[in-house]
Short mmCIF file of C-alpha atoms and ligand atoms in Angstrom, two decimals:
data_model
loop_
_atom_site.label_atom_id
_atom_site.label_comp_id
_atom_site.label_asym_id
_atom_site.label_seq_id
_atom_site.Cartn_x
_atom_site.Cartn_y
_atom_site.Cartn_z
CA MET A 1 -129.53 -58.82 -214.23
CA GLN A 2 -126.01 -59.11 -215.69
CA ARG A 3 -124.15 -55.81 -215.36
CA PRO A 4 -123.16 -54.83 -218.90
CA ILE A 5 -119.87 -52.91 -219.29
CA ILE A 6 -117.81 -51.69 -222.22
CA PRO A 7 -115.39 -54.54 -223.07
CA MET A 8 -111.64 -53.91 -223.49
CA GLU A 9 -111.83 -54.86 -227.18
CA GLU A 10 -114.21 -51.99 -227.78
CA TYR A 11 -111.74 -49.45 -226.37
CA ALA A 12 -109.09 -50.95 -228.69
CA ALA A 13 -111.47 -50.71 -231.67
CA ARG A 14 -112.20 -47.04 -230.88
CA ARG A 15 -108.47 -46.29 -230.79
CA ARG A 16 -107.97 -48.06 -234.12
CA ARG A 17 -110.74 -45.97 -235.69
CA LEU A 18 -109.28 -42.77 -234.32
CA LEU A 19 -105.77 -43.65 -235.54
CA ASP A 20 -107.14 -44.43 -239.02
CA LYS A 21 -109.08 -41.16 -239.14
CA LEU A 22 -106.06 -39.13 -238.01
CA GLY A 23 -103.73 -40.30 -240.76
CA LYS A 24 -99.95 -40.57 -240.49
CA ASP A 25 -99.14 -36.83 -240.54
CA SER A 26 -101.22 -36.17 -237.44
CA ILE A 27 -101.05 -36.91 -233.74
CA ALA A 28 -103.74 -36.66 -231.06
CA ILE A 29 -103.23 -35.78 -227.42
CA VAL A 30 -105.89 -36.35 -224.75
CA PRO A 31 -105.24 -35.51 -221.08
CA SER A 32 -107.11 -37.33 -218.31
CA GLY A 33 -109.38 -35.66 -215.79
CA SER A 34 -107.84 -34.40 -212.56
CA LEU A 35 -108.79 -34.57 -208.92
CA LYS A 36 -110.65 -31.47 -207.69
CA VAL A 37 -110.31 -30.18 -204.15
CA ARG A 38 -113.59 -29.84 -202.25
CA ASN A 39 -112.02 -28.26 -199.19
CA ARG A 40 -108.60 -28.64 -197.56
CA ASP A 41 -107.72 -32.35 -197.69
CA ALA A 42 -111.05 -33.55 -199.05
CA GLU A 43 -111.51 -34.09 -202.78
CA TYR A 44 -114.60 -34.58 -204.91
CA PRO A 45 -114.99 -38.17 -206.10
CA PHE A 46 -112.86 -38.63 -209.20
CA ARG A 47 -114.72 -38.78 -212.52
CA GLN A 48 -112.58 -39.48 -215.56
CA ASP A 49 -112.69 -37.06 -218.50
CA SER A 50 -115.20 -38.51 -220.97
CA ASP A 51 -113.03 -38.21 -224.10
CA PHE A 52 -110.08 -39.79 -222.29
CA HIS A 53 -112.24 -42.58 -220.91
CA TYR A 54 -113.86 -43.24 -224.29
CA LEU A 55 -110.46 -43.99 -225.79
CA THR A 56 -108.66 -45.64 -222.88
CA GLY A 57 -111.06 -47.04 -220.27
CA PHE A 58 -108.24 -46.00 -217.89
CA ASN A 59 -109.71 -44.62 -214.68
CA GLU A 60 -106.79 -42.74 -213.11
CA PRO A 61 -105.98 -39.03 -212.89
CA GLU A 62 -102.57 -37.60 -213.91
CA ALA A 63 -102.42 -39.41 -217.23
CA VAL A 64 -102.11 -38.37 -220.87
CA ALA A 65 -102.94 -40.51 -223.90
CA VAL A 66 -101.10 -39.92 -227.16
CA PHE A 67 -102.18 -41.41 -230.48
CA ALA A 68 -99.37 -41.38 -233.04
CA PRO A 69 -100.35 -43.21 -236.26
CA GLY A 70 -97.53 -45.30 -237.70
CA ARG A 71 -95.12 -44.77 -234.77
CA GLU A 72 -92.77 -47.74 -234.69
CA GLN A 73 -92.39 -47.99 -230.92
CA GLY A 74 -96.18 -48.01 -230.56
CA GLU A 75 -99.11 -45.91 -231.75
CA TYR A 76 -100.97 -45.71 -228.41
CA VAL A 77 -98.72 -44.14 -225.78
CA LEU A 78 -99.98 -43.74 -222.23
CA PHE A 79 -98.26 -41.47 -219.73
CA CYS A 80 -99.40 -42.33 -216.19
CA ARG A 81 -98.42 -42.37 -212.54
CA GLU A 82 -95.71 -44.82 -211.57
CA LYS A 83 -96.38 -47.48 -209.01
CA ASN A 84 -95.52 -46.32 -205.49
CA ALA A 85 -96.28 -48.69 -202.61
CA LYS A 86 -96.28 -45.92 -200.01
CA GLU A 87 -98.72 -43.66 -201.85
CA GLU A 88 -100.88 -46.57 -203.00
CA ARG A 89 -101.45 -47.50 -199.35
CA TRP A 90 -103.19 -44.13 -198.91
CA THR A 91 -104.93 -43.49 -202.19
CA GLY A 92 -105.39 -46.89 -203.83
CA LEU A 93 -103.73 -49.08 -206.41
CA ARG A 94 -102.24 -47.69 -209.61
CA ALA A 95 -101.67 -49.51 -212.86
CA GLY A 96 -98.16 -48.10 -213.35
CA THR A 97 -96.47 -48.18 -216.74
CA GLU A 98 -96.31 -51.98 -216.84
CA GLY A 99 -100.00 -52.26 -215.93
CA ALA A 100 -100.87 -49.65 -218.56
CA LYS A 101 -99.41 -51.97 -221.20
CA HIS A 102 -100.43 -55.29 -219.69
CA TRP A 103 -103.95 -54.47 -218.49
CA HIS A 104 -104.97 -51.45 -220.51
CA GLY A 105 -103.63 -52.18 -223.99
CA ALA A 106 -101.09 -49.34 -224.26
CA ASP A 107 -98.42 -50.06 -226.89
CA ASP A 108 -95.94 -47.93 -225.00
CA ALA A 109 -96.12 -46.34 -221.53
CA HIS A 110 -94.04 -43.79 -219.64
CA PRO A 111 -94.14 -42.08 -216.24
CA ILE A 112 -96.21 -38.89 -216.35
CA GLY A 113 -93.13 -37.01 -215.10
CA ASP A 114 -91.41 -37.71 -218.46
CA LEU A 115 -94.03 -35.81 -220.47
CA ASN A 116 -91.91 -32.68 -221.03
CA LYS A 117 -88.92 -34.75 -222.03
CA LEU A 118 -90.73 -37.01 -224.51
CA MET A 119 -93.51 -34.89 -225.97
CA PRO A 120 -91.33 -32.83 -228.35
CA GLU A 121 -90.01 -36.09 -229.77
CA LEU A 122 -93.54 -37.36 -230.30
CA LEU A 123 -94.67 -34.13 -231.96
CA ALA A 124 -91.68 -33.69 -234.26
CA GLY A 125 -92.46 -34.43 -237.92
CA ARG A 126 -96.25 -34.35 -237.45
CA ASP A 127 -98.10 -31.64 -239.40
CA GLN A 128 -101.20 -31.46 -237.27
CA VAL A 129 -101.78 -31.86 -233.56
CA HIS A 130 -105.35 -32.82 -232.67
CA TYR A 131 -105.97 -31.42 -229.23
CA ASP A 132 -108.94 -29.70 -227.59
CA LEU A 133 -107.64 -26.22 -226.75
CA GLY A 134 -109.56 -24.25 -224.15
CA VAL A 135 -110.59 -27.11 -221.86
CA ASN A 136 -107.51 -27.28 -219.62
CA SER A 137 -105.57 -24.00 -219.61
CA THR A 138 -102.53 -25.41 -217.79
CA PHE A 139 -102.20 -28.14 -220.38
CA ASP A 140 -102.79 -25.61 -223.21
CA GLN A 141 -99.71 -23.71 -222.02
CA ARG A 142 -97.60 -26.84 -221.99
CA MET A 143 -98.77 -27.73 -225.48
CA ILE A 144 -97.77 -24.30 -226.78
CA GLN A 145 -94.36 -24.65 -225.09
CA TRP A 146 -93.71 -28.01 -226.75
CA VAL A 147 -94.66 -26.68 -230.17
CA ASN A 148 -92.53 -23.55 -229.67
CA HIS A 149 -89.63 -25.70 -228.55
CA LEU A 150 -89.80 -27.54 -231.88
CA ARG A 151 -90.20 -24.34 -233.91
CA ALA A 152 -87.01 -23.04 -232.35
CA MET A 153 -85.23 -26.10 -233.73
CA ALA A 154 -86.35 -25.53 -237.34
CA ARG A 155 -82.84 -24.69 -238.58
CA ALA A 156 -81.60 -27.97 -237.15
CA GLY A 157 -84.01 -29.66 -239.56
CA VAL A 158 -86.83 -30.34 -237.10
CA ARG A 159 -90.34 -30.04 -238.58
CA ALA A 160 -92.75 -28.54 -236.09
CA PRO A 161 -96.53 -29.02 -236.37
CA HIS A 162 -98.14 -26.13 -238.24
CA ALA A 163 -101.69 -26.58 -236.97
CA ILE A 164 -103.44 -27.37 -233.74
CA VAL A 165 -106.83 -28.81 -234.66
CA MET A 166 -109.72 -29.43 -232.30
CA LEU A 167 -109.97 -33.17 -231.74
CA ASP A 168 -113.69 -32.97 -231.04
CA ARG A 169 -114.52 -32.86 -234.76
CA ILE A 170 -113.44 -36.49 -235.09
CA LEU A 171 -113.96 -37.80 -231.58
CA HIS A 172 -117.34 -36.30 -230.78
CA GLU A 173 -118.75 -37.53 -234.05
CA MET A 174 -117.62 -41.03 -233.02
CA ARG A 175 -119.17 -40.62 -229.57
CA LEU A 176 -122.50 -39.51 -231.03
CA PHE A 177 -123.19 -42.95 -232.53
CA LYS A 178 -123.62 -45.60 -229.85
CA SER A 179 -122.42 -49.17 -230.36
CA ALA A 180 -124.31 -52.27 -229.18
CA ALA A 181 -122.15 -52.36 -226.01
CA GLU A 182 -122.83 -48.68 -225.27
CA ILE A 183 -126.55 -49.19 -225.80
CA ALA A 184 -126.56 -52.13 -223.37
CA VAL A 185 -124.81 -49.99 -220.74
CA MET A 186 -127.18 -47.07 -221.30
CA ARG A 187 -130.24 -49.31 -221.22
CA TYR A 188 -129.09 -50.69 -217.87
CA ALA A 189 -128.50 -47.20 -216.45
CA ALA A 190 -131.94 -46.11 -217.68
CA GLN A 191 -133.67 -49.18 -216.24
CA THR A 192 -132.04 -48.67 -212.86
CA SER A 193 -133.04 -45.00 -212.91
CA ALA A 194 -136.59 -45.94 -213.89
CA HIS A 195 -136.77 -48.25 -210.87
CA ALA A 196 -135.43 -45.42 -208.70
CA HIS A 197 -138.22 -43.11 -209.94
CA THR A 198 -140.78 -45.83 -209.23
CA ARG A 199 -139.40 -46.19 -205.72
CA ALA A 200 -139.57 -42.39 -205.25
CA MET A 201 -143.23 -42.29 -206.34
CA GLN A 202 -144.07 -45.04 -203.89
CA ALA A 203 -142.21 -43.35 -201.03
CA CYS A 204 -143.76 -39.94 -201.55
CA LYS A 205 -146.40 -38.60 -199.19
CA PRO A 206 -147.36 -35.23 -197.73
CA GLY A 207 -145.10 -34.17 -194.86
CA ARG A 208 -141.96 -35.85 -196.17
CA HIS A 209 -139.08 -33.64 -197.31
CA GLU A 210 -137.72 -33.35 -200.84
CA TYR A 211 -134.38 -34.72 -199.59
CA GLU A 212 -136.05 -37.83 -198.19
CA ILE A 213 -137.37 -38.62 -201.65
CA GLU A 214 -133.92 -37.85 -203.11
CA ALA A 215 -132.54 -40.43 -200.67
CA GLU A 216 -134.83 -43.07 -202.18
CA LEU A 217 -133.36 -42.35 -205.62
CA LEU A 218 -129.78 -42.46 -204.37
CA HIS A 219 -130.46 -45.68 -202.49
CA GLU A 220 -131.56 -47.39 -205.68
CA PHE A 221 -128.60 -45.99 -207.66
CA ARG A 222 -126.03 -47.14 -205.09
CA LEU A 223 -127.71 -50.50 -204.70
CA HIS A 224 -126.62 -51.09 -208.29
CA GLY A 225 -123.16 -49.57 -207.87
CA MET A 226 -124.07 -46.39 -209.73
CA GLU A 227 -123.80 -42.72 -208.91
CA PRO A 228 -125.98 -39.80 -210.03
CA ALA A 229 -125.13 -38.59 -213.53
CA TYR A 230 -125.94 -35.04 -212.32
CA THR A 231 -127.36 -33.47 -209.17
CA SER A 232 -130.92 -34.68 -208.71
CA ILE A 233 -133.73 -32.13 -208.95
CA VAL A 234 -136.49 -32.90 -206.44
CA GLY A 235 -138.88 -29.94 -206.43
CA GLY A 236 -142.34 -29.81 -204.89
CA GLY A 237 -144.98 -27.17 -205.72
CA LYS A 238 -143.51 -23.90 -206.90
CA ASN A 239 -139.97 -25.30 -206.71
CA ALA A 240 -140.84 -27.32 -209.81
CA CYS A 241 -141.00 -24.04 -211.73
CA ILE A 242 -137.26 -23.42 -211.05
CA LEU A 243 -135.60 -25.34 -213.85
CA HIS A 244 -132.35 -26.17 -212.03
CA TYR A 245 -133.70 -26.40 -208.46
CA ILE A 246 -131.29 -28.60 -206.46
CA GLU A 247 -131.77 -27.40 -202.88
CA ASN A 248 -134.17 -30.31 -202.25
CA ARG A 249 -134.93 -29.10 -198.72
CA ALA A 250 -138.63 -28.23 -198.60
CA VAL A 251 -141.51 -30.15 -197.03
CA LEU A 252 -143.86 -31.76 -199.56
CA ARG A 253 -147.43 -30.52 -199.29
CA ASP A 254 -150.71 -32.22 -199.97
CA GLY A 255 -152.16 -30.75 -203.19
CA ASP A 256 -148.77 -30.00 -204.80
CA LEU A 257 -147.02 -31.75 -207.64
CA LEU A 258 -143.48 -33.10 -207.24
CA LEU A 259 -141.04 -32.90 -210.15
CA ILE A 260 -138.05 -35.26 -210.04
CA ASP A 261 -135.26 -35.05 -212.62
CA ALA A 262 -132.69 -37.71 -211.75
CA GLY A 263 -130.60 -40.29 -213.56
CA ALA A 264 -127.85 -42.73 -212.70
CA GLU A 265 -124.48 -43.10 -214.40
CA HIS A 266 -123.14 -46.58 -215.17
CA ASP A 267 -119.65 -47.27 -216.53
CA CYS A 268 -119.44 -43.54 -217.37
CA TYR A 269 -122.75 -43.46 -219.31
CA ALA A 270 -125.65 -41.29 -218.15
CA SER A 271 -129.37 -41.66 -217.97
CA ASP A 272 -131.65 -38.66 -217.54
CA ILE A 273 -135.29 -39.13 -216.51
CA THR A 274 -137.94 -36.71 -215.28
CA ARG A 275 -141.30 -37.60 -213.82
CA THR A 276 -143.89 -35.32 -212.26
CA PHE A 277 -146.61 -36.65 -209.99
CA PRO A 278 -148.97 -35.51 -207.21
CA VAL A 279 -147.54 -35.58 -203.68
CA SER A 280 -150.81 -37.09 -202.46
CA GLY A 281 -151.04 -39.61 -205.31
CA LYS A 282 -154.09 -37.92 -206.90
CA PHE A 283 -153.98 -35.14 -209.54
CA SER A 284 -156.25 -32.09 -209.15
CA PRO A 285 -158.33 -31.27 -212.27
CA GLU A 286 -155.95 -28.41 -213.24
CA GLN A 287 -152.85 -30.51 -212.66
CA ARG A 288 -154.32 -33.38 -214.63
CA ALA A 289 -155.28 -31.14 -217.56
CA LEU A 290 -151.83 -29.56 -217.81
CA TYR A 291 -150.07 -32.88 -217.23
CA GLN A 292 -151.99 -34.46 -220.10
CA VAL A 293 -150.90 -31.64 -222.42
CA VAL A 294 -147.23 -32.25 -221.53
CA LEU A 295 -147.63 -36.01 -221.90
CA ASP A 296 -149.29 -35.62 -225.30
CA ALA A 297 -146.48 -33.28 -226.35
CA GLN A 298 -143.88 -35.78 -225.18
CA GLN A 299 -145.54 -38.63 -227.05
CA ALA A 300 -145.75 -36.55 -230.22
CA ALA A 301 -142.06 -35.67 -229.86
CA ILE A 302 -141.03 -39.30 -229.25
CA ALA A 303 -143.00 -40.33 -232.34
CA ALA A 304 -140.97 -37.76 -234.30
CA ALA A 305 -137.59 -39.03 -233.01
CA ILE A 306 -137.08 -41.43 -235.91
CA PRO A 307 -134.55 -41.81 -238.70
CA GLY A 308 -135.11 -39.44 -241.58
CA ASN A 309 -136.44 -36.67 -239.37
CA THR A 310 -134.08 -33.92 -238.23
CA TRP A 311 -132.93 -33.05 -234.74
CA ASN A 312 -135.52 -30.27 -234.58
CA HIS A 313 -138.59 -32.31 -235.54
CA PRO A 314 -139.30 -33.64 -232.02
CA HIS A 315 -139.02 -30.08 -230.65
CA GLN A 316 -141.43 -28.72 -233.26
CA ALA A 317 -143.86 -31.54 -232.55
CA ALA A 318 -143.74 -30.87 -228.80
CA VAL A 319 -144.10 -27.11 -229.10
CA THR A 320 -147.13 -27.43 -231.37
CA VAL A 321 -148.96 -29.70 -228.91
CA LEU A 322 -148.00 -27.54 -225.92
CA ALA A 323 -149.17 -24.34 -227.61
CA GLN A 324 -152.42 -25.96 -228.71
CA GLY A 325 -153.02 -27.19 -225.15
CA LEU A 326 -152.33 -23.77 -223.63
CA LEU A 327 -154.85 -22.27 -226.04
CA GLU A 328 -157.50 -24.88 -225.28
CA LEU A 329 -157.10 -24.36 -221.53
CA GLY A 330 -157.37 -20.58 -221.97
CA ILE A 331 -153.89 -19.93 -220.58
CA LEU A 332 -152.87 -18.35 -223.88
CA SER A 333 -155.14 -16.57 -226.32
CA GLY A 334 -154.97 -16.08 -230.08
CA THR A 335 -154.42 -18.56 -232.86
CA LEU A 336 -151.90 -21.40 -232.97
CA ASP A 337 -149.84 -19.54 -235.58
CA GLU A 338 -149.82 -16.42 -233.43
CA VAL A 339 -148.57 -18.10 -230.26
CA LEU A 340 -145.91 -20.06 -232.17
CA ALA A 341 -144.52 -17.02 -234.02
CA LYS A 342 -142.28 -14.26 -232.72
CA PRO A 343 -144.44 -11.14 -232.30
CA GLU A 344 -143.79 -8.45 -234.90
CA VAL A 345 -142.17 -5.34 -233.44
CA ALA A 346 -141.58 -1.92 -234.90
CA GLU A 347 -138.09 -1.08 -236.14
CA GLY A 348 -135.72 -0.22 -233.29
CA GLU A 349 -137.80 -2.04 -230.68
CA GLU A 350 -136.50 -5.02 -228.71
CA PRO A 351 -137.36 -8.36 -230.38
CA GLN A 352 -139.89 -10.37 -228.38
CA GLU A 353 -140.16 -14.04 -227.62
CA GLU A 354 -142.88 -16.35 -228.88
CA ALA A 355 -145.88 -16.31 -226.50
CA TYR A 356 -145.58 -19.98 -225.51
CA ARG A 357 -142.04 -19.37 -224.20
CA GLN A 358 -143.45 -17.74 -221.07
CA PHE A 359 -144.38 -21.29 -220.02
CA TYR A 360 -141.88 -23.41 -221.98
CA MET A 361 -138.45 -21.82 -222.10
CA HIS A 362 -136.11 -24.72 -222.95
CA LYS A 363 -135.50 -27.06 -225.85
CA THR A 364 -137.13 -30.47 -225.98
CA GLY A 365 -133.93 -32.48 -225.53
CA HIS A 366 -130.21 -33.01 -225.98
CA TRP A 367 -127.84 -35.81 -226.95
CA LEU A 368 -127.25 -38.29 -224.15
CA GLY A 369 -124.17 -40.47 -223.62
CA MET A 370 -121.06 -40.28 -221.47
CA ASP A 371 -122.01 -36.69 -220.65
CA VAL A 372 -125.59 -35.99 -219.67
CA HIS A 373 -125.60 -33.16 -222.20
CA ASP A 374 -123.57 -35.23 -224.59
CA VAL A 375 -121.25 -34.18 -227.38
CA GLY A 376 -122.05 -34.11 -231.08
CA ASP A 377 -123.18 -31.39 -233.48
CA TYR A 378 -126.87 -30.54 -233.65
CA LYS A 379 -126.54 -28.80 -237.00
CA THR A 380 -124.67 -29.66 -240.16
CA SER A 381 -124.79 -26.10 -241.48
CA ALA A 382 -125.33 -22.66 -240.00
CA ASP A 383 -128.65 -22.19 -241.86
CA ASP A 384 -131.75 -21.76 -239.71
CA ASP A 385 -132.90 -25.20 -240.83
CA GLY A 386 -129.48 -26.85 -240.97
CA TRP A 387 -130.47 -29.39 -238.30
CA ARG A 388 -128.85 -32.79 -238.71
CA LEU A 389 -130.77 -35.91 -239.61
CA LEU A 390 -131.53 -38.42 -236.87
CA GLN A 391 -129.77 -41.72 -237.51
CA PRO A 392 -129.75 -45.15 -235.85
CA GLY A 393 -127.42 -45.27 -232.83
CA MET A 394 -128.06 -41.70 -231.69
CA VAL A 395 -129.51 -41.32 -228.18
CA LEU A 396 -131.42 -38.20 -227.20
CA THR A 397 -133.68 -37.06 -224.40
CA VAL A 398 -137.26 -35.96 -225.05
CA GLU A 399 -138.31 -33.65 -222.25
CA PRO A 400 -141.08 -31.13 -222.84
CA GLY A 401 -142.53 -29.25 -219.89
CA LEU A 402 -144.80 -26.44 -218.76
CA TYR A 403 -143.87 -24.14 -215.89
CA ILE A 404 -146.54 -21.74 -214.70
CA ALA A 405 -145.19 -19.42 -212.03
CA GLU A 406 -147.35 -16.74 -210.38
CA ALA A 407 -147.89 -14.21 -213.14
CA GLU A 408 -150.19 -11.38 -214.04
CA GLY A 409 -152.74 -12.33 -216.64
CA VAL A 410 -152.73 -16.03 -215.66
CA ASP A 411 -155.67 -17.40 -213.69
CA PRO A 412 -154.32 -18.21 -210.16
CA LYS A 413 -155.75 -21.72 -210.42
CA TRP A 414 -152.76 -22.58 -212.68
CA TRP A 415 -150.10 -20.95 -210.52
CA ASN A 416 -147.10 -22.90 -209.24
CA ILE A 417 -147.65 -25.91 -211.43
CA GLY A 418 -144.37 -27.11 -212.93
CA ILE A 419 -144.38 -30.25 -215.08
CA ARG A 420 -141.69 -32.00 -217.12
CA ILE A 421 -141.69 -35.53 -218.49
CA GLU A 422 -138.34 -36.79 -219.77
CA ASP A 423 -137.33 -40.06 -221.38
CA ASP A 424 -134.17 -41.39 -223.02
CA VAL A 425 -134.71 -42.39 -226.63
CA LEU A 426 -132.47 -44.50 -228.85
CA VAL A 427 -133.00 -43.97 -232.58
CA THR A 428 -133.14 -47.37 -234.30
CA ALA A 429 -133.28 -48.44 -237.96
CA THR A 430 -137.05 -48.82 -237.78
CA GLY A 431 -138.03 -46.05 -235.35
CA ASN A 432 -136.89 -45.76 -231.76
CA GLU A 433 -136.63 -47.48 -228.40
CA VAL A 434 -137.48 -45.65 -225.17
CA LEU A 435 -134.69 -46.84 -222.88
CA SER A 436 -136.36 -45.39 -219.77
CA ARG A 437 -139.79 -46.91 -220.38
CA ASP A 438 -139.87 -48.89 -217.10
CA VAL A 439 -141.35 -46.04 -215.04
CA VAL A 440 -144.99 -45.14 -215.53
CA LYS A 441 -146.14 -41.78 -216.87
CA GLU A 442 -149.86 -42.10 -217.76
CA VAL A 443 -152.12 -40.35 -215.22
CA ALA A 444 -154.04 -43.53 -214.37
CA ASP A 445 -150.84 -45.58 -213.98
CA ILE A 446 -149.25 -43.01 -211.66
CA GLU A 447 -152.39 -42.82 -209.52
CA ALA A 448 -152.62 -46.61 -209.37
CA LEU A 449 -148.96 -46.97 -208.41
CA MET A 450 -149.15 -44.31 -205.72
CA GLY A 451 -152.48 -45.51 -204.44
CA GLY A 452 -150.88 -48.80 -203.45
CA GLY A 453 -151.80 -50.66 -206.62
CA MET A 454 -148.27 -52.07 -206.67
CA THR A 455 -146.10 -52.81 -203.68
CA SER A 456 -142.67 -53.64 -205.06
CA PRO A 457 -140.33 -50.97 -206.46
CA HIS A 458 -139.26 -53.63 -209.03
CA PRO A 459 -142.33 -54.36 -211.17
N1 LIG B 501 -131.02 -33.22 -216.10
C1 LIG B 501 -130.59 -32.24 -217.01
C2 LIG B 501 -131.45 -32.17 -218.17
O1 LIG B 501 -132.55 -32.70 -218.15
O2 LIG B 501 -131.09 -31.65 -219.18
MN1 LIG B 502 -133.12 -34.26 -216.87
MN1 LIG B 503 -132.22 -33.81 -219.99
#
């Protein structure tokens, strides 16, 4: 398969849109990500800041992008590391200021060391600075110093900015709607992750360790040049009831379920898939019954992830099916309305959660994009029902689950069953497309796959 990537022209088009939205009295400043020390001389692998990458496609640390609408010497200014043959021999090639212009489309480029010297000049005469305060405290301080420096020059006729505005209002709204190129990249990441899950199902058997199955996932990711979009969750038996279990150390036991939440990242776009299946390849009656409830809930939620519905519709659809299933299996008692509502409490008493939340304590999804929990508002107003409408180009996860830990009042036959099923869903003009559909999730299909019905991890 051709490896889709975001083309250079798309980065240029994003910058044009941002510049147009800013208007000539404003300026936007976006610092790059920085290298993080793991211990002593070892660093974590570098991952570019998503906002910076979205606008620049420039994959180096120690850089700052400035967007100055109408600036004669160039509207897109990139500050970056200079070329340095000695350092590049140790840590890899750098674009340098010439490369920033020639290869990366900057109109103007300067060494990162000139930031203090040039930034006041860039800020002078602009009313608003669009900058995300609170993300990088060192950079926040520098920003305040530059603005103060200009304020001190007011009597000399210098106009200092009078507002620092969060850039995310404009930028995260842009990031929420995926272009055709972004969708192609995300589809590819999701397909690769789906194949990795298939491979994991086929490799699983009692006696293997959770980390051995994790290795199968990572193998498939790296085989396609990808890395994990987040730390993989590989939890057998009761570990599946710990929502963020990442130890991945235990032995897998016959009779247990295995929950895997893992997704690859390609060209800085994430996928996020969860599958749950029996270690032995065959569901017990209790596991099958609960699994079917979660699968029905997921399918109801996916059916609700369509244009015209709001963000909360898939969640409501999932919760209704989960609650109904818990009632039918006798795990909860009462009526559907009762288990979905918050219990009434006397004045002065602590408010209580809805009954179903004992077994389903998270939301049914999140936006997906460059960040696994991607940016973008979920509500358009603060009202209880101010959820935003789903529109074509949005990508969200749909991931209901049931987690039944050992608990008083629950029949022990249900204990230590943790199930989540998660897919990546693109809202389209006519409905939706499940980007991660290449890995099975029906009971019969999982049992057939694990029973040796298929032999290749690439169906
Ligand atoms: N993998 C993180 C999540 O499902 O939200
Ligand atoms: Mn997930
Ligand atoms: Mn998720």
